[in-house]
Coordinates of C-alpha atoms in Angstrom, one line a residue:
Chain Z
X1 CA -52.9 -55.6 -28.7
X2 CA -49.3 -56.5 -29.1
X3 CA -47.1 -54.3 -31.4
X4 CA -45.0 -57.3 -31.5
X5 CA -44.5 -59.7 -34.4
X6 CA -46.9 -63.2 -34.2
X7 CA -46.2 -66.1 -34.7
X8 CA -46.1 -64.9 -39.1
X9 CA -43.4 -62.4 -38.3
X10 CA -46.4 -60.1 -38.6
X11 CA -46.6 -56.6 -37.5
X12 CA -50.2 -55.8 -37.8
X13 CA -50.7 -56.3 -42.3
X14 CA -46.4 -55.6 -42.5
X15 CA -44.0 -58.3 -42.2
X16 CA -44.4 -61.4 -42.9
X17 CA -41.3 -63.9 -45.9
X18 CA -42.0 -63.2 -49.5
X19 CA -38.7 -64.9 -50.7
X20 CA -38.4 -67.6 -53.0
X21 CA -38.4 -70.3 -52.8
X22 CA -34.9 -70.8 -52.2
X23 CA -34.6 -69.4 -49.1
X24 CA -37.3 -71.5 -48.1
X25 CA -35.1 -74.2 -45.6
X26 CA -32.7 -71.2 -44.7
X27 CA -35.6 -69.0 -43.6
X28 CA -36.8 -72.0 -41.9
X29 CA -34.6 -73.6 -40.0
X30 CA -33.7 -70.0 -38.7
X31 CA -37.8 -69.4 -37.8
X32 CA -38.2 -73.1 -36.4
X33 CA -35.3 -72.3 -34.2
X34 CA -34.4 -68.9 -33.3
X35 CA -36.5 -68.5 -30.4
X36 CA -35.2 -71.5 -29.0
X37 CA -31.8 -71.1 -28.9
X38 CA -31.9 -67.6 -27.5
X39 CA -34.0 -68.4 -24.3
X40 CA -31.3 -71.5 -24.2
X41 CA -29.8 -70.9 -21.1
X42 CA -26.5 -72.0 -22.3
X43 CA -27.1 -69.0 -24.9
X44 CA -28.3 -66.4 -22.5
X45 CA -25.2 -67.1 -20.3
X46 CA -22.4 -66.1 -23.3
X47 CA -24.6 -63.4 -24.7
X48 CA -24.2 -61.7 -21.5
X49 CA -21.1 -62.2 -21.0
X50 CA -19.8 -61.0 -24.1
X51 CA -22.1 -57.7 -24.4
X52 CA -21.2 -57.5 -20.8
X53 CA -16.6 -57.7 -21.4
X54 CA -16.6 -57.5 -24.6
X55 CA -19.0 -54.7 -25.7
X56 CA -18.8 -53.2 -22.9
X57 CA -22.5 -53.4 -20.8
X58 CA -24.9 -51.4 -19.9
X59 CA -23.9 -48.9 -21.7
X60 CA -25.7 -45.4 -19.0
X61 CA -28.4 -43.9 -19.3
X62 CA -26.5 -40.3 -18.7
X63 CA -28.8 -37.2 -17.6
X64 CA -28.1 -34.7 -20.4
X65 CA -29.1 -30.8 -17.7
X66 CA -27.2 -28.2 -20.6
X67 CA -29.2 -30.2 -22.7
X68 CA -32.4 -31.1 -20.2
X69 CA -31.9 -26.9 -19.4
X70 CA -31.5 -25.6 -23.2
X71 CA -34.9 -27.7 -23.9
X72 CA -36.5 -26.7 -20.0
X73 CA -36.9 -31.1 -20.0
X74 CA -35.7 -33.9 -18.7
X75 CA -33.4 -35.6 -21.2
X76 CA -31.5 -38.6 -20.5
X77 CA -29.2 -40.4 -23.3
X78 CA -28.7 -44.2 -24.1
X79 CA -25.3 -44.3 -24.5
X80 CA -24.9 -47.3 -27.7
X81 CA -22.2 -44.8 -28.6
X82 CA -20.5 -46.2 -26.1
X83 CA -20.6 -49.7 -27.3
X84 CA -17.5 -51.4 -28.8
X85 CA -17.8 -50.4 -32.2
X86 CA -18.9 -47.3 -31.6
X87 CA -22.9 -48.3 -32.3
X88 CA -25.3 -50.4 -31.7
X89 CA -24.9 -52.2 -34.4
X90 CA -22.6 -55.2 -32.6
X91 CA -25.4 -55.9 -30.2
X92 CA -27.5 -57.8 -32.9
X93 CA -23.4 -59.3 -34.6
X94 CA -23.3 -61.0 -31.2
X95 CA -26.6 -62.7 -31.0
X96 CA -25.9 -63.0 -34.2
X97 CA -23.2 -64.9 -34.7
X98 CA -23.7 -67.5 -31.3
X99 CA -27.0 -68.0 -33.4
X100 CA -24.8 -68.9 -36.6
X101 CA -22.1 -71.0 -34.3
X102 CA -26.6 -73.1 -33.2
X103 CA -27.1 -73.4 -35.7
X104 CA -23.5 -75.2 -37.3
X105 CA -22.8 -72.5 -40.3
X106 CA -19.0 -72.0 -40.8
X107 CA -19.7 -69.3 -43.0
X108 CA -20.7 -64.9 -42.3
X109 CA -22.4 -62.7 -44.5
X110 CA -23.8 -59.6 -44.5
X111 CA -24.4 -56.5 -46.0
X112 CA -23.3 -53.0 -45.1
X113 CA -24.0 -49.1 -45.9
X114 CA -22.3 -46.5 -44.1
X115 CA -20.0 -50.2 -43.7
X116 CA -21.2 -49.9 -39.5
X117 CA -22.6 -52.9 -39.5
X118 CA -20.2 -54.6 -41.9
X119 CA -17.3 -53.9 -39.1
X120 CA -19.1 -55.0 -36.4
X121 CA -20.4 -58.4 -38.3
X122 CA -16.5 -58.8 -38.9
X123 CA -15.7 -58.0 -35.0
X124 CA -18.0 -60.8 -34.5
X125 CA -16.3 -63.1 -37.3
X126 CA -12.7 -62.9 -36.2
X127 CA -13.9 -62.9 -32.2
X128 CA -14.6 -66.9 -32.9
X129 CA -13.1 -67.0 -35.6
X130 CA -15.1 -67.2 -38.8
X131 CA -14.6 -66.6 -42.3
X132 CA -16.9 -63.5 -42.8
X133 CA -17.4 -62.2 -46.7
X134 CA -19.4 -58.0 -45.9
X135 CA -21.4 -57.1 -49.5
X136 CA -21.3 -52.8 -49.6
X137 CA -22.1 -51.2 -52.9
X138 CA -19.5 -49.6 -55.3
X139 CA -19.9 -46.5 -53.9
X140 CA -19.7 -47.3 -51.1
X141 CA -17.0 -48.0 -51.0
X142 CA -15.3 -45.4 -52.2
X143 CA -17.0 -43.2 -49.9
X144 CA -16.5 -44.6 -47.1
X145 CA -12.7 -46.0 -46.8
X146 CA -11.7 -46.6 -43.3
X147 CA -14.9 -48.3 -42.4
X148 CA -13.7 -50.6 -45.2
X149 CA -10.1 -51.0 -44.2
X150 CA -12.0 -51.5 -41.2
X151 CA -13.4 -55.0 -42.2
X152 CA -10.2 -55.9 -44.1
X153 CA -7.8 -55.2 -40.5
X154 CA -10.8 -57.9 -39.1
X155 CA -9.5 -60.3 -41.2
X156 CA -12.9 -59.9 -43.8
X157 CA -13.8 -60.1 -47.7
X158 CA -16.0 -57.3 -49.0
X159 CA -17.7 -57.8 -52.4
X160 CA -18.8 -54.9 -54.1
X161 CA -21.9 -55.0 -54.9
X162 CA -21.8 -53.6 -58.4
X163 CA -25.8 -54.0 -59.8
X164 CA -28.1 -51.5 -59.6
X165 CA -27.8 -48.1 -57.7
X166 CA -24.4 -50.3 -56.4
X167 CA -25.5 -49.1 -53.0
X168 CA -27.3 -50.3 -49.5
X169 CA -30.1 -52.6 -51.5
X170 CA -28.0 -53.9 -53.7
X171 CA -25.2 -55.2 -51.6
X172 CA -28.6 -56.7 -49.5
X173 CA -29.9 -57.6 -53.8
X174 CA -25.8 -59.6 -53.9
X175 CA -26.1 -60.7 -50.3
X176 CA -29.5 -62.4 -50.8
X177 CA -27.6 -63.6 -53.9
X178 CA -25.5 -65.7 -52.0
X179 CA -27.4 -67.1 -49.4
X180 CA -28.9 -68.7 -52.4
X181 CA -26.1 -70.1 -53.9
X182 CA -25.1 -71.3 -50.4
X183 CA -27.6 -72.5 -48.7
X184 CA -26.0 -74.5 -46.2
X185 CA -22.6 -73.3 -44.8
X186 CA -24.1 -69.9 -44.9
X187 CA -25.3 -67.9 -42.1
X188 CA -26.4 -64.5 -43.0
X189 CA -26.2 -61.8 -40.5
X190 CA -29.1 -59.3 -41.2
X191 CA -28.4 -55.6 -39.3
X192 CA -31.8 -54.2 -39.0
X193 CA -34.5 -55.2 -38.2
X194 CA -35.4 -55.9 -42.1
X195 CA -36.2 -58.7 -44.5
X196 CA -37.7 -62.0 -44.2
X197 CA -39.0 -63.6 -41.2
X198 CA -37.8 -64.4 -38.2
X199 CA -34.9 -61.8 -38.9
X200 CA -37.2 -58.3 -37.5
X201 CA -38.7 -59.7 -34.7
X202 CA -35.0 -61.6 -33.9
X203 CA -33.0 -58.6 -34.8
X204 CA -35.2 -56.8 -32.1
X205 CA -35.0 -59.3 -29.9
X206 CA -31.4 -58.8 -29.6
X207 CA -31.6 -54.8 -29.5
X208 CA -33.9 -55.1 -26.9
X209 CA -31.0 -54.8 -24.7
X210 CA -31.6 -50.7 -25.3
X211 CA -34.2 -51.3 -23.1
X212 CA -34.0 -53.1 -21.3
X213 CA -31.4 -51.8 -19.4
X214 CA -33.4 -48.5 -20.3
X215 CA -36.0 -49.9 -17.8
X216 CA -33.6 -50.3 -14.1
X217 CA -31.5 -47.5 -14.9
X218 CA -34.8 -45.0 -15.6
X219 CA -35.7 -46.4 -12.1
X220 CA -32.6 -46.7 -10.3
X221 CA -32.2 -42.8 -11.0
X222 CA -35.8 -41.4 -11.1
X223 CA -38.1 -45.0 -9.3
X224 CA -39.6 -45.4 -11.9
X225 CA -39.4 -47.4 -15.3
X226 CA -41.2 -45.6 -17.8
X227 CA -40.4 -42.8 -19.4
X228 CA -42.4 -40.0 -21.5
X229 CA -41.1 -40.5 -25.0
X230 CA -38.4 -42.8 -26.1
X231 CA -36.9 -41.0 -29.1
X232 CA -35.1 -43.2 -31.6
X233 CA -33.7 -42.4 -35.7
X234 CA -34.8 -45.0 -38.7
X235 CA -33.5 -46.2 -41.5
X236 CA -34.2 -49.9 -41.3
X237 CA -35.3 -49.1 -37.9
X238 CA -32.8 -50.7 -35.3
X239 CA -31.2 -48.7 -32.7
X240 CA -35.0 -47.5 -32.4
X241 CA -36.8 -51.1 -32.7
X242 CA -34.6 -52.2 -29.3
X243 CA -34.6 -48.7 -27.7
X244 CA -38.2 -49.2 -27.7
X245 CA -39.3 -52.8 -27.4
X246 CA -39.7 -52.6 -23.7
X247 CA -41.8 -50.5 -24.1
X248 CA -43.7 -51.3 -26.7
X249 CA -47.5 -52.3 -25.3
X250 CA -47.3 -49.1 -22.6
X251 CA -49.0 -46.5 -23.8
X252 CA -48.1 -44.4 -22.0
X253 CA -44.3 -43.7 -23.1
X254 CA -44.6 -41.9 -26.2
X255 CA -43.0 -43.5 -29.6
X256 CA -40.8 -41.6 -31.6
X257 CA -39.4 -41.9 -35.1
X258 CA -37.6 -39.9 -36.1
X259 CA -36.6 -40.5 -40.3
X260 CA -34.2 -38.4 -42.3
X261 CA -36.2 -36.1 -44.8
X262 CA -33.1 -35.1 -46.5
X263 CA -33.0 -32.4 -49.2
X264 CA -37.0 -31.8 -47.7
X265 CA -39.1 -34.1 -48.2
X266 CA -40.6 -32.8 -51.7
X267 CA -36.8 -32.3 -52.5
X268 CA -36.6 -35.9 -54.7
X269 CA -33.9 -36.3 -51.9
X270 CA -35.4 -37.7 -48.7
X271 CA -35.2 -40.8 -47.0
X272 CA -38.6 -39.8 -45.8
X273 CA -39.9 -43.7 -46.1
X274 CA -43.3 -43.2 -43.7
X275 CA -44.5 -39.8 -45.5
X276 CA -43.2 -41.0 -49.1
X277 CA -43.4 -44.8 -48.7
X278 CA -46.6 -47.2 -50.1
X279 CA -47.0 -50.5 -48.4
X280 CA -45.1 -53.0 -51.2
X281 CA -41.7 -56.5 -50.9
X282 CA -38.9 -55.4 -49.9
X283 CA -36.2 -58.2 -49.4
X284 CA -38.6 -60.5 -48.9
X285 CA -40.7 -58.1 -46.0
X286 CA -44.5 -56.6 -46.7
X287 CA -43.3 -52.6 -45.1
X288 CA -43.2 -49.7 -46.3
X289 CA -41.3 -48.3 -49.6
X290 CA -39.9 -45.3 -51.3
X291 CA -40.6 -47.4 -54.8
X292 CA -42.2 -45.5 -58.2
X293 CA -45.9 -46.2 -59.3
X294 CA -44.9 -48.7 -61.2
X295 CA -43.3 -51.2 -57.8
X296 CA -39.4 -50.3 -58.9
X297 CA -37.9 -49.8 -55.8
X298 CA -35.9 -46.4 -55.8
X299 CA -33.3 -45.3 -54.5
X300 CA -32.7 -42.4 -51.3
X301 CA -31.0 -40.4 -50.0
X302 CA -29.7 -38.5 -46.4
X303 CA -26.1 -37.3 -45.7
X304 CA -26.2 -39.9 -42.9
X305 CA -25.5 -43.1 -44.8
X306 CA -27.2 -45.2 -42.5
X307 CA -29.8 -43.8 -42.8
X308 CA -30.7 -44.5 -46.3
X309 CA -32.6 -46.9 -47.0
X310 CA -35.1 -46.8 -48.9
X311 CA -37.7 -49.0 -46.7
X312 CA -38.4 -48.9 -42.8
X313 CA -38.7 -52.7 -40.6
X314 CA -42.0 -54.1 -41.1
X315 CA -42.7 -53.2 -36.8
X316 CA -42.1 -49.1 -37.7
X317 CA -44.0 -50.1 -40.6
X318 CA -46.9 -51.5 -38.0
X319 CA -46.2 -48.4 -35.5
X320 CA -46.8 -46.1 -38.0
X321 CA -49.9 -47.5 -39.3
X322 CA -51.4 -47.9 -36.0
X323 CA -51.0 -44.0 -35.2
X324 CA -48.5 -45.5 -32.5
X325 CA -45.5 -44.0 -33.1
X326 CA -44.7 -40.1 -33.8
X327 CA -43.0 -39.9 -37.0
X328 CA -40.8 -36.6 -37.5
X329 CA -38.7 -36.1 -40.3
X330 CA -35.5 -34.0 -39.9
X331 CA -33.2 -32.8 -42.8
X332 CA -30.0 -32.4 -44.1
X333 CA -29.9 -29.4 -42.3
X334 CA -31.7 -29.5 -38.7
X335 CA -29.7 -33.0 -38.6
X336 CA -26.4 -31.4 -39.1
X337 CA -26.7 -28.6 -36.6
X338 CA -28.1 -30.8 -34.3
X339 CA -24.4 -32.5 -33.6
X340 CA -22.9 -29.7 -33.4
X341 CA -24.9 -28.8 -30.4
X342 CA -24.6 -31.5 -29.0
X343 CA -21.3 -31.9 -28.9
X344 CA -20.4 -27.6 -27.5
X345 CA -23.6 -29.4 -24.8
X346 CA -23.1 -31.6 -24.7
X347 CA -19.3 -33.5 -25.0
X348 CA -21.1 -35.6 -27.4
X349 CA -19.4 -36.2 -31.2
X350 CA -22.9 -38.1 -31.7
X351 CA -23.3 -39.7 -35.0
X352 CA -25.4 -38.2 -38.2
X353 CA -28.4 -40.4 -37.6
X354 CA -28.6 -40.1 -34.1
X355 CA -27.7 -35.9 -35.1
X356 CA -31.2 -36.8 -36.1
X357 CA -33.1 -37.8 -33.3
X358 CA -31.5 -34.1 -31.1
X359 CA -33.3 -32.4 -33.4
X360 CA -36.5 -32.7 -32.6
X361 CA -35.9 -31.2 -29.7
X362 CA -36.7 -28.0 -31.9
X363 CA -39.5 -29.6 -33.5
X364 CA -41.1 -30.7 -30.5
X365 CA -42.1 -29.9 -27.1
X366 CA -41.7 -31.1 -24.5
X367 CA -43.6 -30.6 -20.7
X368 CA -40.7 -29.8 -18.7
X369 CA -41.8 -32.6 -16.2
X370 CA -41.4 -35.0 -18.9
X371 CA -38.8 -37.3 -19.4
X372 CA -37.0 -38.1 -22.3
X373 CA -35.0 -40.9 -23.7
X374 CA -33.0 -40.2 -26.3
X375 CA -30.6 -42.7 -27.2
X376 CA -27.8 -42.2 -28.9
X377 CA -27.5 -44.7 -31.0
X378 CA -23.8 -44.3 -32.6
X379 CA -20.9 -42.0 -32.0
X380 CA -19.4 -39.5 -34.6
X381 CA -16.1 -40.9 -35.5
X382 CA -16.9 -42.4 -38.9
X383 CA -18.6 -39.6 -39.8
X384 CA -15.9 -36.9 -39.5
X385 CA -15.2 -36.2 -42.9
X386 CA -18.1 -35.2 -43.0
X387 CA -18.9 -32.7 -40.4
X388 CA -15.4 -31.4 -42.0
X389 CA -17.2 -30.1 -45.3
X390 CA -20.1 -29.4 -43.4
X391 CA -19.3 -26.9 -41.2
X392 CA -16.1 -26.1 -43.0
X393 CA -13.9 -27.0 -39.8
Chain K
X1 CA -58.2 -76.4 -71.5
X2 CA -55.2 -74.2 -70.6
X3 CA -53.0 -73.5 -73.4
X4 CA -50.1 -74.3 -70.6
X5 CA -52.1 -78.0 -69.5
X6 CA -52.9 -79.0 -73.9
X7 CA -48.9 -78.4 -73.8
X8 CA -47.8 -80.4 -71.4
X9 CA -49.8 -83.3 -72.8
X10 CA -48.1 -83.6 -76.1
X11 CA -45.7 -85.9 -76.6
X12 CA -42.6 -84.5 -76.1
X13 CA -39.4 -82.7 -74.3
X14 CA -40.8 -79.4 -73.7
X15 CA -38.7 -76.2 -74.6
X16 CA -38.9 -72.9 -72.4
X17 CA -37.9 -69.5 -73.7
X18 CA -37.5 -66.7 -71.4
X19 CA -36.9 -63.1 -71.5
X20 CA -36.8 -60.0 -70.7
X21 CA -39.4 -57.2 -72.1
X22 CA -37.9 -54.6 -73.2
X23 CA -34.4 -56.3 -73.6
X24 CA -32.8 -55.3 -75.7
X25 CA -34.9 -53.0 -77.5
X26 CA -38.0 -51.4 -75.7
X27 CA -40.4 -52.4 -78.6
X28 CA -38.7 -56.2 -78.9
X29 CA -41.2 -57.8 -76.8
X30 CA -43.8 -59.4 -79.7
X31 CA -41.4 -59.5 -82.4
X32 CA -38.8 -62.5 -80.5
X33 CA -42.4 -63.7 -79.1
X34 CA -43.5 -64.6 -82.3
X35 CA -40.3 -65.3 -83.6
X36 CA -39.7 -67.8 -80.5
X37 CA -43.1 -69.8 -81.8
X38 CA -41.9 -69.9 -85.5
X39 CA -38.8 -71.6 -85.1
X40 CA -41.3 -74.1 -83.1
X41 CA -39.7 -73.1 -78.7
X42 CA -43.3 -74.7 -76.7
X43 CA -43.3 -71.8 -74.1
X44 CA -42.4 -68.5 -73.4
X45 CA -41.4 -67.0 -70.5
X46 CA -41.6 -63.2 -71.0
X47 CA -40.5 -61.4 -67.6
X48 CA -42.1 -58.3 -66.3
X49 CA -38.1 -56.3 -65.6
X50 CA -37.8 -55.2 -61.3
X51 CA -35.3 -53.2 -59.4
X52 CA -34.3 -55.7 -57.7
X53 CA -34.8 -59.8 -59.2
X54 CA -32.5 -61.4 -56.3
X55 CA -33.4 -64.6 -57.6
X56 CA -31.2 -64.3 -60.2
X57 CA -27.8 -63.5 -61.7
X58 CA -25.5 -61.0 -63.1
X59 CA -27.3 -61.3 -66.9
X60 CA -30.4 -60.8 -66.2
X61 CA -30.0 -58.7 -63.8
X62 CA -28.6 -56.3 -66.6
X63 CA -30.9 -56.7 -69.1
X64 CA -33.6 -55.9 -66.5
X65 CA -32.0 -53.3 -66.2
X66 CA -31.7 -52.8 -69.3
X67 CA -35.4 -52.4 -70.2
X68 CA -36.7 -50.0 -67.2
X69 CA -33.9 -47.8 -68.7
X70 CA -35.8 -48.6 -71.7
X71 CA -39.0 -47.3 -70.2
X72 CA -40.5 -50.2 -69.4
X73 CA -43.2 -51.3 -67.0
X74 CA -46.1 -52.7 -66.0
X75 CA -49.3 -51.6 -68.3
X76 CA -47.0 -50.8 -71.7
X77 CA -46.5 -54.5 -71.8
X78 CA -49.9 -54.8 -71.6
X79 CA -50.0 -52.1 -74.3
X80 CA -47.3 -54.7 -76.1
X81 CA -48.8 -57.2 -75.9
X82 CA -52.3 -55.9 -76.4
X83 CA -53.2 -57.9 -80.3
X84 CA -50.8 -61.2 -79.5
X85 CA -53.7 -63.5 -79.5
X86 CA -53.3 -63.1 -83.5
X87 CA -50.9 -64.0 -83.7
X88 CA -49.5 -66.5 -81.8
X89 CA -51.5 -69.2 -79.5
X90 CA -47.6 -70.7 -77.7
X91 CA -48.4 -70.5 -74.1
X92 CA -47.1 -67.3 -72.4
X93 CA -46.4 -66.4 -68.7
X94 CA -45.2 -63.7 -67.3
X95 CA -42.9 -64.2 -65.2
X96 CA -41.6 -61.3 -62.7
X97 CA -41.4 -60.1 -58.4
X98 CA -44.5 -59.9 -57.1
X99 CA -43.5 -56.1 -55.6
X100 CA -45.0 -54.3 -59.5
X101 CA -47.8 -56.9 -59.8
X102 CA -48.4 -55.9 -56.3
X103 CA -48.8 -52.1 -56.9
X104 CA -50.2 -52.7 -60.0
X105 CA -53.0 -54.8 -58.0
X106 CA -53.5 -58.0 -58.1
X107 CA -56.7 -58.6 -60.1
X108 CA -56.4 -55.5 -62.3
X109 CA -53.4 -57.4 -63.3
X110 CA -54.5 -61.2 -63.3
X111 CA -58.0 -59.1 -65.5
X112 CA -55.4 -57.8 -67.6
X113 CA -53.5 -61.7 -68.1
X114 CA -56.7 -63.0 -68.9
X115 CA -57.7 -60.1 -71.5
X116 CA -54.6 -60.5 -73.1
X117 CA -54.0 -65.1 -73.6
X118 CA -51.3 -64.6 -70.8
X119 CA -51.7 -68.2 -68.9
X120 CA -50.2 -68.4 -66.4
X121 CA -47.2 -67.0 -64.2
X122 CA -44.3 -67.4 -62.1
X123 CA -43.8 -64.5 -59.1
X124 CA -40.8 -65.9 -57.8
X125 CA -41.2 -64.5 -54.6
X126 CA -44.6 -64.7 -53.7
X127 CA -44.6 -67.5 -51.1
X128 CA -46.7 -70.4 -51.3
X129 CA -48.8 -69.6 -47.9
X130 CA -49.3 -65.9 -49.1
X131 CA -50.7 -67.6 -52.3
X132 CA -52.9 -69.8 -50.8
X133 CA -54.3 -66.9 -47.7
X134 CA -54.5 -64.3 -50.3
X135 CA -54.6 -64.5 -54.0
X136 CA -55.6 -68.5 -55.1
X137 CA -58.9 -67.6 -56.0
X138 CA -58.2 -64.5 -58.0
X139 CA -55.2 -66.4 -60.3
X140 CA -57.7 -69.1 -61.0
X141 CA -60.8 -66.8 -61.6
X142 CA -58.5 -65.0 -64.5
X143 CA -57.8 -68.7 -65.4
X144 CA -54.6 -68.7 -64.7
X145 CA -51.6 -70.6 -63.8
X146 CA -50.1 -70.1 -61.0
X147 CA -46.2 -71.8 -61.1
X148 CA -44.2 -72.7 -58.2
X149 CA -40.4 -73.3 -57.7
X150 CA -38.5 -76.7 -55.9
X151 CA -35.0 -76.6 -55.2
X152 CA -32.5 -79.5 -54.9
X153 CA -32.8 -77.8 -51.0
X154 CA -36.6 -78.4 -50.7
X155 CA -37.3 -81.0 -48.8
X156 CA -40.1 -83.8 -50.4
X157 CA -42.6 -83.1 -48.0
X158 CA -42.8 -79.4 -49.3
X159 CA -42.4 -80.7 -53.1
X160 CA -45.7 -82.3 -51.7
X161 CA -47.3 -79.7 -51.5
X162 CA -46.3 -77.5 -53.8
X163 CA -47.4 -79.9 -56.0
X164 CA -51.2 -80.4 -54.9
X165 CA -51.2 -76.5 -54.0
X166 CA -49.8 -76.5 -58.7
X167 CA -52.1 -77.6 -61.1
X168 CA -49.4 -76.6 -64.7
X169 CA -46.1 -77.9 -63.6
X170 CA -43.2 -77.3 -61.6
X171 CA -40.4 -75.9 -62.4
X172 CA -37.4 -77.3 -61.2
X173 CA -34.5 -74.6 -60.5
X174 CA -32.2 -77.2 -61.0
X175 CA -29.2 -75.9 -59.0
X176 CA -29.2 -73.8 -55.3
X177 CA -28.2 -71.0 -57.5
X178 CA -29.4 -67.6 -58.7
X179 CA -29.8 -67.4 -62.9
X180 CA -26.8 -67.9 -65.0
X181 CA -24.4 -68.9 -61.8
X182 CA -23.7 -72.5 -63.2
X183 CA -23.6 -73.7 -66.3
X184 CA -24.0 -77.6 -67.1
X185 CA -25.1 -80.9 -64.2
X186 CA -22.9 -82.9 -61.6
X187 CA -23.4 -85.9 -59.5
X188 CA -25.3 -83.7 -56.9
X189 CA -28.2 -82.8 -60.1
X190 CA -28.4 -85.9 -62.1
X191 CA -29.6 -88.1 -57.8
X192 CA -31.6 -84.4 -56.8
X193 CA -33.9 -85.1 -61.2
X194 CA -34.1 -89.2 -59.3
X195 CA -34.8 -87.7 -56.8
X196 CA -37.6 -85.6 -58.0
X197 CA -38.6 -88.8 -60.4
X198 CA -39.0 -90.6 -58.3
X199 CA -41.6 -88.8 -56.4
X200 CA -44.5 -89.1 -59.6
X201 CA -45.6 -86.8 -59.0
X202 CA -49.2 -86.0 -60.4
X203 CA -47.2 -82.3 -61.4
X204 CA -45.1 -82.3 -64.8
X205 CA -41.8 -80.6 -64.3
X206 CA -40.3 -78.6 -65.7
X207 CA -36.3 -77.7 -65.1
X208 CA -34.3 -74.6 -65.5
X209 CA -31.5 -72.2 -64.4
X210 CA -27.9 -74.2 -65.8
X211 CA -29.4 -74.8 -69.9
X212 CA -27.6 -73.1 -72.3
X213 CA -27.1 -75.3 -75.1
X214 CA -28.6 -79.0 -76.4
X215 CA -26.5 -81.4 -74.3
X216 CA -28.0 -79.3 -71.1
X217 CA -30.5 -79.6 -72.5
X218 CA -31.1 -83.6 -73.5
X219 CA -29.8 -83.7 -70.2
X220 CA -32.3 -81.8 -69.0
X221 CA -34.9 -83.0 -70.2
X222 CA -34.6 -87.1 -69.4
X223 CA -36.7 -86.8 -66.5
X224 CA -37.9 -84.2 -66.6
X225 CA -41.0 -83.0 -69.2
X226 CA -39.0 -80.1 -70.9
X227 CA -36.2 -77.6 -69.9
X228 CA -36.7 -72.9 -69.7
X229 CA -33.3 -71.7 -70.7
X230 CA -33.1 -68.0 -69.6
X231 CA -29.0 -66.6 -69.2
X232 CA -28.0 -67.7 -72.3
X233 CA -30.5 -66.8 -74.4
X234 CA -30.6 -63.1 -73.3
X235 CA -26.9 -63.7 -74.3
X236 CA -28.0 -64.0 -77.5
X237 CA -30.0 -61.3 -77.4
X238 CA -27.1 -59.1 -76.5
X239 CA -25.1 -60.4 -79.0
X240 CA -26.3 -61.4 -82.2
X241 CA -29.8 -58.5 -81.3
X242 CA -33.3 -60.1 -82.7
X243 CA -32.9 -61.2 -86.1
X244 CA -30.5 -64.1 -85.0
X245 CA -32.9 -65.8 -82.8
X246 CA -33.5 -69.7 -85.3
X247 CA -30.0 -70.1 -85.4
X248 CA -30.0 -70.2 -81.5
X249 CA -33.1 -72.1 -81.2
X250 CA -31.9 -74.9 -83.6
X251 CA -28.3 -75.0 -81.4
X252 CA -31.2 -76.7 -79.4
X253 CA -32.7 -79.3 -80.6

């Protein structure tokens, strides 16, 4: 049994490409070429070089001694927060901009929620000198002014999504509409392991550098490649997909997925898709999603802008449904406290998304000899205002 | 014989109108259908509103949002249409996105459609392969015609696949766009219309997207069987309500 995508882009019952015919030629072109291109030596070489010299990889695998002592287990942090632009997102945008170039595209579109993927996309477009349009919900534009400014400085055009709830899901709709209207010259850089096949698999492959490095880094430090647990937060799920990737088919490695419970699972303001979602279709993928009984997609909530997506990547839906992954939901309050704890204990201010992953240490007990890798997906600079307001700093 | 197939063999160019159920007012559905038939429209597409209509431009999106705010939902639409066959005989198609149908249960949805007298479905995000592998037998069991879309970017091979999977008509999207995005036709459309005509497909084609008046209707139907008007009709309803449907139709033909 494998937990990776099959050739039709299915993870068990989840995935596929539920797209209108207008998008068929674009996704088909990508589907037919993505693996071949990714395996070309020239692509590999350029990708690896940029990850090393531009992104700053490999990111450290850091033994968190004080944190380990506190929870009486061995905890390593995978430091994706040290990537250029401040999070793992750039691993994927580097890969996809090279893919776009190979496919001869000269215009890039992207969606963004909090702005992290938008910034990572604008960054690689600046690097390559390619036109970039980022769709962002009108409400998010107001909430995330610094990231909007970053994208503008990087030369991107930020277009407000004015439809629906005017947040991430609507920005995604607008980006897809742009692609429908510009099918020939435009490439759509999706920011997570969501969307129609081949996006979830392609993004997971680009992010898989995270677990590839964990393996050899852990071998150096502990003499073994496989940890007992890998822990990551899941919104759409790209940092988690990358952290799990090379451990998916090894049952000895426990997979822990951390979702945002928002103000509580039953509060009506939550983003815990595995608990609250049902099987359906969102953004071209069959997966678990939060919806009304009638099949209308609902608006999720989390204090962390990167986790409030109403769906989850099909890989994660399958990990949940099959029982391969353990899913834990963490409230705003628990995540914020964990963020403060990591700051004081390890001198690292995590992104609130990543703080959710740390908060499970209060819920789940590990053995003293367990090796637990927590993916520190991003740094907290972008969240300072939220931390300030929350803790009245 | 399905009402759509009967209509398609009539020797005239067909006018199909799309509207969003529950818009402008929740209870307008039946009146709009009756008025469209009375005014000589040939086919009606009843839009089942969806929160995230990917293939639609702002006009239809907005009408969907309002329809949902008005309280439209799948079961209510079926209730409104329960007795529709007592008053109209025009072919009726439900057009919507796949998720609401999937949540209702594809078989239960198709069964209700048959009971009411719905003749076909257009679900743009239900792709050909999934339809063929999982749902074709259900659609056929309940006598529903599934309508596929093609666009100027669709390859000849793919069009032939779609043609052989179709048993009604092919919805020919006039340009690479969302609904209501472009008005009128240029050289690209002319070439596309000619290319499709030259393929001599088994199924007739009805052109949609970009048709808003008599001129564009005539252009679109020169080499096709008919044309669909959606966004322009929604705009008309937004401005004039449901009382002046005859005026809108008379301006088309």
